[in-house]
């Protein structure tokens, strides 16, 4: 796809102002002589799901909380590059997790547990299986995790208590984790571009791997949007574009005011149409399909229709009694296994300490990520975050002194997955007076069908019919993938890729090849090769 070679600028409409849309607009804005960019979103703010909410700092120690996106791993190079461009810095934190409840189900990456000892042979076998998945790609890679676990004769308990929670929490696959392709599990430990940590043959998850917490996302996206506006990008929030025409000559959109009032929209005849040369759709796949309507090709209907979404809710609260009842939040002797090696003794001594803040997290056992499985349906989970232990603004506020796990000064988030399974949820146990916020999310499921139908199908619809697609749903639910996808769409339109990091460049080139069927060449402007 080539940009217009005439003196007139190419008019580009970007639908969706989340991480993908903003990344695309930012990349195009580096070439003001080539592109005139208009960015639409129905929300009153940029950032999509990457939002922050206000807190009572006199009670909780911080005035804000990142809600939809908590943080990321060292692989988030494009995300961090955008942060630093506007003076925001991600903050390193040593990750602590707490999975399960009680001695028979609990395990952590901080100290050995009876569960880890019981599954010692299966943990080591799991490491060997990861290598076989890599060797026999794509056959083993496309198999759902639940099938792979049965194929290699792992116990149901090992899968439900260790493998599924680990994958669910860190790739955001939720209750669809049993249906996730095994390749994602292998990538989690082994792929240099997507790996979050190394496989540990003793405890599965390594002790305190490095993660990063994000700065105030609402402030960051506000500053980013303001800069793009100053560079000529037309940002039109609370606006829902309607596709009127799409053909070889361009795209016609009719922007509507986004309103919940059925009588608040003017007569369509009074709304002017606007002409664009290209359109980049950066909203969820089901919204993209709805936007295209009768203009969608059979390929677009097939690919976009293959993305399955689920409705989840995040409850932000300060109910420590509820949270402590659901999860293991403090060190207990009966949760700990024998100290039969020096490394284990060191881990136990460290975890037994009264928690105190450090620059990169906590000294002592102060978990940040939690998983709780339902007894009645053990492959279904609830996820939790102790945001006070995780997000850096709280550590900075309280200094060295930890807040007791029993204190309602803690800010927690509990995520209830798939509203079709509400009968399992424990949300009735949360004290309503301690709820800070509730927010519903429309999340796509990483089912194996997604990687058989959607991901390989993207290259057949990207760049066709004056339309490109971007968003985390095109591959994996990560803020980093959303950023890369937006940059890739801009690259296809002829914008330059900014080379700032060899690792990031390699990651970008792989995404471009998979999602667009285009080989990246440094210094080239995105012309397919």
Short mmCIF file of C-alpha atoms in Angstrom, two decimals:
data_model
loop_
_atom_site.label_atom_id
_atom_site.label_comp_id
_atom_site.label_asym_id
_atom_site.label_seq_id
_atom_site.Cartn_x
_atom_site.Cartn_y
_atom_site.Cartn_z
CA UNK A 1 0.00 0.00 0.00
CA UNK A 2 1.56 3.27 -1.07
CA UNK A 3 0.91 6.79 0.13
CA UNK A 4 -0.35 9.34 -2.36
CA UNK A 5 2.61 10.64 -4.34
CA UNK A 6 0.91 13.95 -5.18
CA UNK A 7 1.37 17.17 -3.24
CA UNK A 8 -1.89 16.66 -1.33
CA UNK A 9 -1.67 14.83 1.97
CA UNK A 10 -3.20 11.42 2.44
CA UNK A 11 -6.27 11.66 4.69
CA UNK A 12 -6.35 8.86 7.27
CA UNK A 13 -9.23 8.08 9.63
CA UNK A 14 -8.29 6.10 12.76
CA UNK A 15 -11.23 4.53 14.60
CA UNK A 16 -10.41 4.02 18.27
CA UNK A 17 -8.11 6.06 20.53
CA UNK A 18 -6.73 3.29 22.71
CA UNK A 19 -3.10 2.18 22.68
CA UNK A 20 -3.32 0.96 19.06
CA UNK A 21 -5.02 4.09 17.68
CA UNK A 22 -2.75 6.47 19.55
CA UNK A 23 0.38 4.57 18.44
CA UNK A 24 -0.80 4.67 14.83
CA UNK A 25 -1.61 8.39 14.99
CA UNK A 26 1.71 9.15 16.69
CA UNK A 27 3.68 7.30 14.01
CA UNK A 28 1.84 9.03 11.17
CA UNK A 29 2.20 12.42 12.87
CA UNK A 30 5.96 12.25 12.33
CA UNK A 31 5.21 12.89 8.65
CA UNK A 32 2.92 15.95 8.71
CA UNK A 33 3.72 16.66 5.07
CA UNK A 34 2.35 13.23 4.05
CA UNK A 35 -0.68 12.58 6.26
CA UNK A 36 -3.68 14.39 7.62
CA UNK A 37 -4.85 12.26 10.54
CA UNK A 38 -8.26 12.22 12.23
CA UNK A 39 -8.67 10.08 15.35
CA UNK A 40 -12.20 9.10 16.43
CA UNK A 41 -13.40 7.54 19.68
CA UNK A 42 -16.79 7.19 21.31
CA UNK A 43 -15.25 7.66 24.79
CA UNK A 44 -14.65 11.11 26.32
CA UNK A 45 -10.97 10.27 26.81
CA UNK A 46 -8.07 8.64 25.00
CA UNK A 47 -6.41 5.44 26.25
CA UNK A 48 -9.19 2.89 25.84
CA UNK A 49 -8.90 0.40 28.71
CA UNK A 50 -5.70 2.04 30.00
CA UNK A 51 -7.31 4.34 32.56
CA UNK A 52 -6.71 5.67 36.06
CA UNK A 53 -9.27 6.42 38.76
CA UNK A 54 -9.03 8.90 41.66
CA UNK A 55 -8.55 7.73 45.26
CA UNK A 56 -8.83 9.31 48.69
CA UNK A 57 -5.13 9.78 49.37
CA UNK A 58 -5.72 10.57 53.05
CA UNK A 59 -7.06 7.03 53.46
CA UNK A 60 -5.15 4.98 50.88
CA UNK A 61 -1.89 6.91 50.60
CA UNK A 62 -2.19 7.69 46.89
CA UNK A 63 -4.52 9.90 44.86
CA UNK A 64 -4.79 7.62 41.82
CA UNK A 65 -4.91 4.00 40.75
CA UNK A 66 -4.32 2.43 37.34
CA UNK A 67 -7.41 0.37 36.67
CA UNK A 68 -7.63 -1.42 33.32
CA UNK A 69 -3.89 -1.97 32.77
CA UNK A 70 -1.63 -2.60 35.76
CA UNK A 71 1.83 -2.99 34.34
CA UNK A 72 4.02 -5.13 32.14
CA UNK A 73 7.25 -7.04 31.72
CA UNK A 74 10.66 -5.95 30.36
CA UNK A 75 9.50 -6.90 26.84
CA UNK A 76 7.21 -3.84 26.70
CA UNK A 77 9.80 -1.74 24.86
CA UNK A 78 7.43 0.23 22.60
CA UNK A 79 5.12 1.00 25.51
CA UNK A 80 8.03 2.25 27.61
CA UNK A 81 9.37 4.28 24.69
CA UNK A 82 6.07 6.16 24.44
CA UNK A 83 6.04 6.70 28.22
CA UNK A 84 9.53 8.15 28.26
CA UNK A 85 8.82 10.41 25.31
CA UNK A 86 6.47 12.36 27.57
CA UNK A 87 8.49 12.18 30.77
CA UNK A 88 6.79 9.16 32.33
CA UNK A 89 8.87 6.32 33.70
CA UNK A 90 7.77 2.71 34.36
CA UNK A 91 8.92 1.54 37.78
CA UNK A 92 10.63 -1.79 38.40
CA UNK A 93 9.06 -4.20 40.86
CA UNK A 94 10.02 -7.72 41.92
CA UNK A 95 6.93 -9.82 41.37
CA UNK A 96 5.32 -11.82 44.18
CA UNK A 97 2.33 -14.08 43.58
CA UNK A 98 -0.05 -16.07 45.76
CA UNK A 99 -2.08 -18.83 44.13
CA UNK A 100 -4.70 -20.94 45.88
CA UNK A 101 -5.97 -21.12 49.45
CA UNK A 102 -4.79 -23.45 52.22
CA UNK A 103 -1.85 -25.90 52.40
CA UNK A 104 -3.39 -28.29 49.85
CA UNK A 105 -3.83 -25.63 47.15
CA UNK A 106 -1.42 -22.76 47.89
CA UNK A 107 1.80 -22.02 46.07
CA UNK A 108 3.95 -18.97 45.48
CA UNK A 109 7.18 -17.97 43.81
CA UNK A 110 8.51 -16.66 47.15
CA UNK A 111 9.08 -19.84 49.18
CA UNK A 112 8.55 -23.62 48.74
CA UNK A 113 5.10 -25.00 49.51
CA UNK A 114 3.78 -28.54 50.10
CA UNK A 115 1.88 -28.30 46.79
CA UNK A 116 5.07 -27.56 44.85
CA UNK A 117 6.83 -30.48 46.51
CA UNK A 118 3.91 -32.77 45.71
CA UNK A 119 4.07 -31.78 42.04
CA UNK A 120 7.87 -31.76 41.82
CA UNK A 121 8.02 -34.52 39.20
CA UNK A 122 5.30 -32.91 37.09
CA UNK A 123 7.01 -29.50 37.25
CA UNK A 124 10.21 -31.02 35.83
CA UNK A 125 8.22 -32.96 33.25
CA UNK A 126 6.49 -29.72 32.30
CA UNK A 127 9.87 -28.22 31.38
CA UNK A 128 10.55 -31.10 29.01
CA UNK A 129 7.08 -30.79 27.45
CA UNK A 130 7.69 -27.09 26.73
CA UNK A 131 10.63 -28.15 24.58
CA UNK A 132 8.49 -30.69 22.72
CA UNK A 133 5.84 -28.06 22.03
CA UNK A 134 8.53 -25.89 20.45
CA UNK A 135 9.99 -28.76 18.42
CA UNK A 136 6.63 -29.98 17.11
CA UNK A 137 5.18 -26.61 16.25
CA UNK A 138 2.57 -26.03 14.89
CA UNK A 139 0.95 -29.42 15.63
CA UNK A 140 1.40 -29.35 19.41
CA UNK A 141 1.27 -25.56 19.51
CA UNK A 142 -2.31 -25.30 18.27
CA UNK A 143 -3.62 -27.92 20.71
CA UNK A 144 -5.68 -26.44 23.55
CA UNK A 145 -3.84 -26.46 26.87
CA UNK A 146 -6.42 -28.86 28.36
CA UNK A 147 -5.75 -31.35 25.54
CA UNK A 148 -1.98 -30.98 25.83
CA UNK A 149 -2.11 -31.66 29.58
CA UNK A 150 -4.11 -34.84 29.00
CA UNK A 151 -1.92 -35.91 26.08
CA UNK A 152 1.20 -35.82 28.25
CA UNK A 153 -0.63 -37.38 31.21
CA UNK A 154 -0.37 -34.48 33.64
CA UNK A 155 -2.69 -34.76 36.62
CA UNK A 156 -5.87 -32.74 36.56
CA UNK A 157 -4.91 -31.20 39.89
CA UNK A 158 -1.53 -30.00 38.58
CA UNK A 159 -3.22 -28.39 35.60
CA UNK A 160 -5.96 -26.71 37.63
CA UNK A 161 -3.78 -25.52 40.51
CA UNK A 162 -0.55 -24.53 38.78
CA UNK A 163 -0.62 -24.35 34.97
CA UNK A 164 -4.00 -22.76 34.30
CA UNK A 165 -3.73 -20.04 37.00
CA UNK A 166 -0.27 -19.06 35.81
CA UNK A 167 -1.33 -18.68 32.20
CA UNK A 168 -4.63 -17.00 33.10
CA UNK A 169 -3.13 -14.30 35.23
CA UNK A 170 -0.23 -13.16 33.13
CA UNK A 171 -1.72 -13.38 29.65
CA UNK A 172 -5.19 -12.26 30.69
CA UNK A 173 -6.83 -15.40 29.31
CA UNK A 174 -9.22 -15.76 32.26
CA UNK A 175 -11.65 -18.67 32.26
CA UNK A 176 -10.87 -19.45 28.64
CA UNK A 177 -7.41 -20.67 29.65
CA UNK A 178 -8.19 -24.42 29.16
CA UNK A 179 -9.03 -23.56 25.52
CA UNK A 180 -5.90 -21.49 24.92
CA UNK A 181 -3.42 -22.98 22.40
CA UNK A 182 -0.34 -24.52 23.96
CA UNK A 183 1.92 -22.26 21.93
CA UNK A 184 1.04 -19.38 24.29
CA UNK A 185 2.22 -21.44 27.23
CA UNK A 186 5.51 -22.16 25.47
CA UNK A 187 5.89 -18.48 24.50
CA UNK A 188 5.31 -17.44 28.11
CA UNK A 189 8.51 -19.22 29.18
CA UNK A 190 10.64 -19.57 26.07
CA UNK A 191 10.02 -17.01 23.30
CA UNK A 192 12.55 -14.20 23.50
CA UNK A 193 10.02 -11.58 22.39
CA UNK A 194 7.07 -12.66 24.53
CA UNK A 195 8.75 -14.44 27.45
CA UNK A 196 7.77 -12.98 30.82
CA UNK A 197 10.24 -15.08 32.82
CA UNK A 198 12.36 -18.23 32.75
CA UNK A 199 11.05 -21.66 33.60
CA UNK A 200 12.14 -22.80 37.08
CA UNK A 201 12.48 -26.61 37.46
CA UNK A 202 11.98 -26.39 41.24
CA UNK A 203 9.05 -23.99 41.64
CA UNK A 204 7.81 -23.49 38.00
CA UNK A 205 7.75 -19.71 38.39
CA UNK A 206 11.12 -18.12 39.28
CA UNK A 207 11.69 -16.26 42.52
CA UNK A 208 10.85 -12.55 42.20
CA UNK A 209 11.12 -11.95 38.44
CA UNK A 210 11.34 -8.33 37.30
CA UNK A 211 8.13 -6.63 36.21
CA UNK A 212 7.21 -2.96 35.80
CA UNK A 213 4.33 -0.86 37.06
CA UNK A 214 2.97 1.89 34.84
CA UNK A 215 2.78 5.62 35.57
CA UNK A 216 -0.57 7.42 35.88
CA UNK A 217 -2.16 6.26 32.63
CA UNK A 218 -4.87 8.91 32.46
CA UNK A 219 -2.27 11.66 32.80
CA UNK A 220 0.01 9.98 30.27
CA UNK A 221 -2.70 9.57 27.63
CA UNK A 222 -3.89 13.13 28.23
CA UNK A 223 -0.38 14.47 27.60
CA UNK A 224 0.04 12.20 24.59
CA UNK A 225 -3.24 13.40 23.08
CA UNK A 226 -2.36 17.03 23.71
CA UNK A 227 0.97 16.60 21.91
CA UNK A 228 -0.67 14.87 18.95
CA UNK A 229 -3.18 17.71 18.69
CA UNK A 230 -0.33 20.23 18.65
CA UNK A 231 1.20 18.29 15.77
CA UNK A 232 -1.94 18.46 13.66
CA UNK A 233 -3.82 15.28 14.57
CA UNK A 234 -7.57 15.95 14.77
CA UNK A 235 -8.77 14.12 17.90
CA UNK A 236 -12.54 13.80 17.99
CA UNK A 237 -13.80 12.16 21.15
CA UNK A 238 -17.41 11.26 21.96
CA UNK A 239 -17.83 10.64 18.24
CA UNK A 240 -19.07 7.48 16.50
CA UNK A 241 -18.29 7.31 12.78
CA UNK A 242 -20.71 5.56 10.43
CA UNK A 243 -19.26 3.95 7.30
CA UNK A 244 -21.17 5.26 4.27
CA UNK A 245 -18.91 4.17 1.42
CA UNK A 246 -15.70 2.20 0.92
CA UNK A 247 -14.23 1.46 -2.49
CA UNK A 248 -11.03 1.82 -4.49
CA UNK A 249 -11.38 5.59 -4.43
CA UNK A 250 -11.48 5.96 -0.65
CA UNK A 251 -13.67 5.89 2.45
CA UNK A 252 -16.68 8.03 3.36
CA UNK A 253 -17.62 8.37 7.02
CA UNK A 254 -20.56 10.13 8.66
CA UNK A 255 -19.52 11.05 12.26
CA UNK A 256 -22.30 10.88 14.85
CA UNK A 257 -22.18 12.34 18.36
CA UNK A 258 -21.75 9.41 20.75
CA UNK A 259 -24.71 9.50 23.12
CA UNK A 260 -26.80 7.09 25.14
CA UNK A 261 -29.86 9.22 24.46
CA UNK A 262 -31.78 7.79 21.48
CA UNK A 263 -33.24 11.25 20.87
CA UNK A 264 -29.92 13.03 21.21
CA UNK A 265 -28.60 12.24 17.72
CA UNK A 266 -29.54 14.74 15.00
CA UNK A 267 -31.32 13.60 11.88
CA UNK A 268 -28.86 11.65 9.72
CA UNK A 269 -29.66 13.89 6.80
CA UNK A 270 -28.26 16.84 8.77
CA UNK A 271 -24.95 15.12 9.51
CA UNK A 272 -22.19 15.89 6.97
CA UNK A 273 -20.08 13.12 5.45
CA UNK A 274 -16.29 13.25 5.42
CA UNK A 275 -13.93 11.75 2.86
CA UNK A 276 -10.75 9.83 3.68
CA UNK A 277 -8.16 7.99 1.63
CA UNK A 278 -7.54 5.23 4.19
CA UNK A 279 -9.13 3.89 7.36
CA UNK A 280 -7.40 2.19 10.30
CA UNK A 281 -9.81 0.35 12.59
CA UNK A 282 -8.41 0.14 16.13
CA UNK A 283 -11.53 -0.90 18.01
CA UNK A 284 -12.48 -4.45 19.10
CA UNK A 285 -13.18 -6.93 16.31
CA UNK A 286 -16.92 -7.16 16.96
CA UNK A 287 -17.21 -3.36 16.85
CA UNK A 288 -15.13 -3.35 13.66
CA UNK A 289 -17.48 -5.89 12.06
CA UNK A 290 -20.48 -3.80 13.11
CA UNK A 291 -18.87 -0.65 11.72
CA UNK A 292 -18.27 -2.31 8.35
CA UNK A 293 -21.84 -3.65 8.20
CA UNK A 294 -22.87 -4.48 4.65
CA UNK A 295 -19.53 -3.19 3.38
CA UNK A 296 -17.65 -6.10 4.98
CA UNK A 297 -16.12 -8.65 2.61
CA UNK A 298 -16.53 -12.36 3.25
CA UNK A 299 -12.92 -12.52 4.42
CA UNK A 300 -13.50 -9.74 6.93
CA UNK A 301 -16.67 -11.39 8.19
CA UNK A 302 -14.82 -14.68 8.59
CA UNK A 303 -11.76 -13.27 10.39
CA UNK A 304 -13.49 -10.66 12.54
CA UNK A 305 -16.31 -13.06 13.35
CA UNK A 306 -13.79 -15.53 14.78
CA UNK A 307 -12.95 -13.27 17.73
CA UNK A 308 -14.95 -14.36 20.78
CA UNK A 309 -15.55 -11.77 23.52
CA UNK A 310 -16.50 -12.16 27.17
CA UNK A 311 -17.79 -9.62 29.67
CA UNK A 312 -15.76 -9.35 32.88
CA UNK A 313 -16.05 -6.93 35.78
CA UNK A 314 -13.33 -5.43 37.96
CA UNK A 315 -14.38 -4.42 41.48
CA UNK A 316 -11.94 -2.02 43.15
CA UNK A 317 -12.41 -2.07 46.91
CA UNK A 318 -10.78 -1.91 50.34
CA UNK A 319 -12.48 -4.89 51.99
CA UNK A 320 -9.50 -6.63 53.61
CA UNK A 321 -11.70 -9.16 55.43
CA UNK A 322 -13.13 -10.41 52.12
CA UNK A 323 -9.74 -10.41 50.38
CA UNK A 324 -7.97 -12.27 53.20
CA UNK A 325 -10.76 -14.84 53.25
CA UNK A 326 -10.38 -15.57 49.53
CA UNK A 327 -6.59 -15.43 49.20
CA UNK A 328 -3.43 -16.17 51.19
CA UNK A 329 -2.08 -12.69 51.95
CA UNK A 330 0.54 -13.35 54.64
CA UNK A 331 3.29 -15.85 55.45
CA UNK A 332 2.17 -18.86 57.51
CA UNK A 333 4.25 -21.79 58.67
CA UNK A 334 1.79 -24.42 57.45
CA UNK A 335 2.02 -22.99 53.91
CA UNK A 336 5.76 -23.62 53.80
CA UNK A 337 7.60 -26.78 52.76
CA UNK A 338 10.91 -28.11 54.09
CA UNK A 339 14.07 -26.02 53.75
CA UNK A 340 16.14 -28.84 52.25
CA UNK A 341 18.50 -26.61 50.24
CA UNK A 342 20.33 -23.35 50.78
CA UNK A 343 18.23 -21.52 48.18
CA UNK A 344 15.05 -22.66 49.91
CA UNK A 345 16.36 -21.58 53.30
CA UNK A 346 17.17 -18.16 51.89
CA UNK A 347 13.69 -17.85 50.38
CA UNK A 348 12.00 -18.80 53.65
CA UNK A 349 14.12 -16.40 55.73
CA UNK A 350 13.33 -13.59 53.29
CA UNK A 351 9.60 -14.33 53.27
CA UNK A 352 9.33 -14.56 57.06
CA UNK A 353 10.45 -10.97 57.50
CA UNK A 354 7.91 -8.31 58.39
CA UNK A 355 7.19 -6.72 54.99
CA UNK A 356 9.07 -3.49 54.32
CA UNK A 357 9.20 -1.53 51.11
CA UNK A 358 12.21 -1.44 48.84
CA UNK A 359 12.81 0.57 45.70
CA UNK A 360 11.95 -2.49 43.60
CA UNK A 361 9.14 -3.94 45.70
CA UNK A 362 9.02 -5.56 49.11
CA UNK A 363 11.26 -7.32 51.57
CA UNK A 364 9.17 -10.07 53.10
CA UNK A 365 6.07 -11.82 51.76
CA UNK A 366 3.77 -9.17 50.28
CA UNK A 367 2.01 -10.70 47.24
CA UNK A 368 0.70 -8.56 44.40
CA UNK A 369 -1.05 -11.07 42.09
CA UNK A 370 -3.56 -13.63 43.35
CA UNK A 371 -5.62 -16.48 41.95
CA UNK A 372 -8.58 -18.26 43.58
CA UNK A 373 -10.17 -21.38 42.04
CA UNK A 374 -13.74 -22.43 42.68
CA UNK A 375 -14.14 -25.72 44.54
CA UNK A 376 -17.27 -26.53 42.54
CA UNK A 377 -15.58 -25.82 39.20
CA UNK A 378 -11.79 -26.00 39.71
CA UNK A 379 -10.77 -24.94 36.19
CA UNK A 380 -12.60 -21.59 36.71
CA UNK A 381 -10.91 -18.80 38.64
CA UNK A 382 -11.14 -15.38 40.18
CA UNK A 383 -8.18 -13.02 39.92
CA UNK A 384 -7.08 -10.45 42.46
CA UNK A 385 -4.53 -7.68 42.84
CA UNK A 386 -3.27 -6.05 45.99
CA UNK A 387 -2.66 -2.72 44.31
CA UNK A 388 -1.11 -1.28 47.48
CA UNK A 389 1.64 -3.90 47.29
CA UNK A 390 1.95 -3.69 43.51
CA UNK A 391 1.66 -0.13 42.21
CA UNK A 392 4.65 2.05 43.03
CA UNK A 393 2.76 5.19 44.11
CA UNK A 394 1.64 3.42 47.29
CA UNK A 395 5.15 2.29 48.19
CA UNK A 396 6.39 5.82 47.70
CA UNK A 397 3.62 7.17 49.94
CA UNK A 398 4.10 4.81 52.90
CA UNK A 399 7.88 4.62 52.92
CA UNK A 400 9.38 1.58 54.62
CA UNK A 401 6.36 0.80 56.74
CA UNK A 402 4.06 -1.86 55.31
CA UNK A 403 0.33 -1.72 55.88
CA UNK A 404 -1.04 -4.73 57.73
CA UNK A 405 -2.95 -7.16 55.49
CA UNK A 406 -5.89 -6.65 57.84
CA UNK A 407 -5.99 -2.90 57.21
CA UNK A 408 -8.73 -1.42 55.04
CA UNK A 409 -6.22 1.14 53.82
CA UNK A 410 -5.24 -1.44 51.20
CA UNK A 411 -6.71 -1.01 47.74
CA UNK A 412 -7.64 -4.29 46.07
CA UNK A 413 -9.03 -5.30 42.73
CA UNK A 414 -11.00 -8.51 42.26
CA UNK A 415 -11.77 -9.54 38.69
CA UNK A 416 -14.84 -11.66 38.06
CA UNK A 417 -14.70 -13.44 34.71
CA UNK A 418 -17.42 -14.12 32.13
CA UNK A 419 -20.83 -12.82 33.15
CA UNK A 420 -22.35 -16.09 31.92
CA UNK A 421 -20.83 -17.71 35.03
CA UNK A 422 -22.09 -15.25 37.65
CA UNK A 423 -23.40 -18.13 39.73
CA UNK A 424 -19.78 -18.88 40.68
CA UNK A 425 -18.76 -15.36 41.62
CA UNK A 426 -18.04 -14.39 45.24
CA UNK A 427 -18.73 -10.70 44.73
CA UNK A 428 -21.63 -10.72 47.17
CA UNK A 429 -19.03 -11.09 49.92
CA UNK A 430 -17.57 -7.62 49.31
CA UNK A 431 -18.79 -4.91 51.67
CA UNK A 432 -20.63 -2.41 49.45
CA UNK A 433 -19.49 0.48 51.63
CA UNK A 434 -15.86 -0.38 50.80
CA UNK A 435 -16.24 -0.53 47.02
CA UNK A 436 -14.31 2.24 45.27
CA UNK A 437 -15.30 1.49 41.69
CA UNK A 438 -16.87 -1.11 39.40
CA UNK A 439 -16.05 -1.37 35.74
CA UNK A 440 -17.12 -3.82 33.06
CA UNK A 441 -14.65 -4.94 30.40
CA UNK A 442 -15.26 -6.48 26.99
CA UNK A 443 -12.34 -8.92 26.67
CA UNK A 444 -11.52 -11.30 23.83
CA UNK A 445 -10.83 -14.95 24.59
CA UNK A 446 -7.53 -16.49 23.51
CA UNK A 447 -9.19 -19.71 22.39
CA UNK A 448 -7.26 -22.10 20.15
CA UNK A 449 -9.70 -21.20 17.35
CA UNK A 450 -8.45 -17.60 17.58
CA UNK A 451 -4.97 -18.75 16.56
CA UNK A 452 -6.24 -21.03 13.83
CA UNK A 453 -8.66 -18.55 12.27
CA UNK A 454 -8.05 -14.95 13.35
CA UNK A 455 -4.30 -14.48 13.77
CA UNK A 456 -3.28 -16.17 10.48
CA UNK A 457 -6.25 -14.55 8.72
CA UNK A 458 -5.19 -10.97 9.51
CA UNK A 459 -2.74 -10.76 6.64
CA UNK A 460 -5.57 -11.46 4.18
CA UNK A 461 -7.69 -8.49 5.32
CA UNK A 462 -5.00 -6.01 6.39
CA UNK A 463 -4.41 -3.39 3.72
CA UNK A 464 -7.35 -4.47 1.59
CA UNK A 465 -10.24 -2.20 0.63
CA UNK A 466 -8.56 0.91 2.02
CA UNK A 467 -8.67 -0.61 5.49
CA UNK A 468 -6.13 -1.69 8.09
CA UNK A 469 -6.70 -3.24 11.52
CA UNK A 470 -4.89 -2.80 14.83
CA UNK A 471 -5.47 -3.80 18.44
CA UNK A 472 -4.33 -6.38 20.97
CA UNK A 473 -7.05 -8.75 19.72
CA UNK A 474 -5.03 -9.27 16.52
CA UNK A 475 -2.63 -11.45 18.53
CA UNK A 476 -2.31 -11.42 22.35
CA UNK A 477 -4.02 -9.29 25.00
CA UNK A 478 -1.07 -7.05 25.87
CA UNK A 479 -0.68 -3.27 25.87
CA UNK A 480 2.60 -3.83 24.03
CA UNK A 481 0.93 -5.75 21.21
CA UNK A 482 -1.64 -2.97 20.88
CA UNK A 483 1.15 -0.40 20.48
CA UNK A 484 3.03 -2.53 17.95
CA UNK A 485 -0.14 -3.16 15.94
CA UNK A 486 -0.82 0.57 15.61
CA UNK A 487 2.74 1.27 14.52
CA UNK A 488 2.50 -1.58 11.99
CA UNK A 489 -0.64 -0.07 10.45
CA UNK A 490 1.12 3.27 10.09
CA UNK A 491 4.13 1.50 8.56
CA UNK A 492 1.87 -0.11 5.96
CA UNK A 493 0.64 3.36 5.01
CA UNK A 494 4.22 4.42 4.36
CA UNK A 495 5.34 5.88 7.69
CA UNK A 496 8.82 5.11 9.00
CA UNK A 497 9.44 2.74 11.89
CA UNK A 498 11.48 4.46 14.60
CA UNK A 499 14.49 2.28 15.40
CA UNK A 500 15.36 2.76 19.08
CA UNK A 501 16.02 -0.78 20.36
CA UNK A 502 17.13 -3.98 18.58
CA UNK A 503 14.82 -6.17 20.66
CA UNK A 504 11.83 -3.92 19.92
CA UNK A 505 12.67 -3.84 16.21
CA UNK A 506 12.82 -7.64 16.06
CA UNK A 507 9.47 -7.94 17.87
CA UNK A 508 7.92 -5.41 15.48
CA UNK A 509 9.24 -7.22 12.41
CA UNK A 510 7.75 -10.53 13.58
CA UNK A 511 4.35 -8.97 14.24
CA UNK A 512 4.42 -7.28 10.83
CA UNK A 513 5.13 -10.57 9.10
CA UNK A 514 2.43 -12.51 10.94
CA UNK A 515 -0.36 -9.92 10.91
CA UNK A 516 0.36 -8.20 7.59
CA UNK A 517 2.33 -10.75 5.58
CA UNK A 518 4.99 -8.07 5.01
CA UNK A 519 8.72 -8.35 5.63
CA UNK A 520 10.22 -5.42 7.49
CA UNK A 521 13.25 -3.70 6.00
CA UNK A 522 15.04 -1.02 7.96
CA UNK A 523 14.81 2.32 6.23
CA UNK A 524 11.95 1.26 3.95
CA UNK A 525 8.56 2.92 4.12
CA UNK A 526 6.26 -0.06 4.34
CA UNK A 527 5.88 -1.05 0.71
CA UNK A 528 5.07 -4.80 0.75
CA UNK A 529 7.95 -7.00 -0.37
#
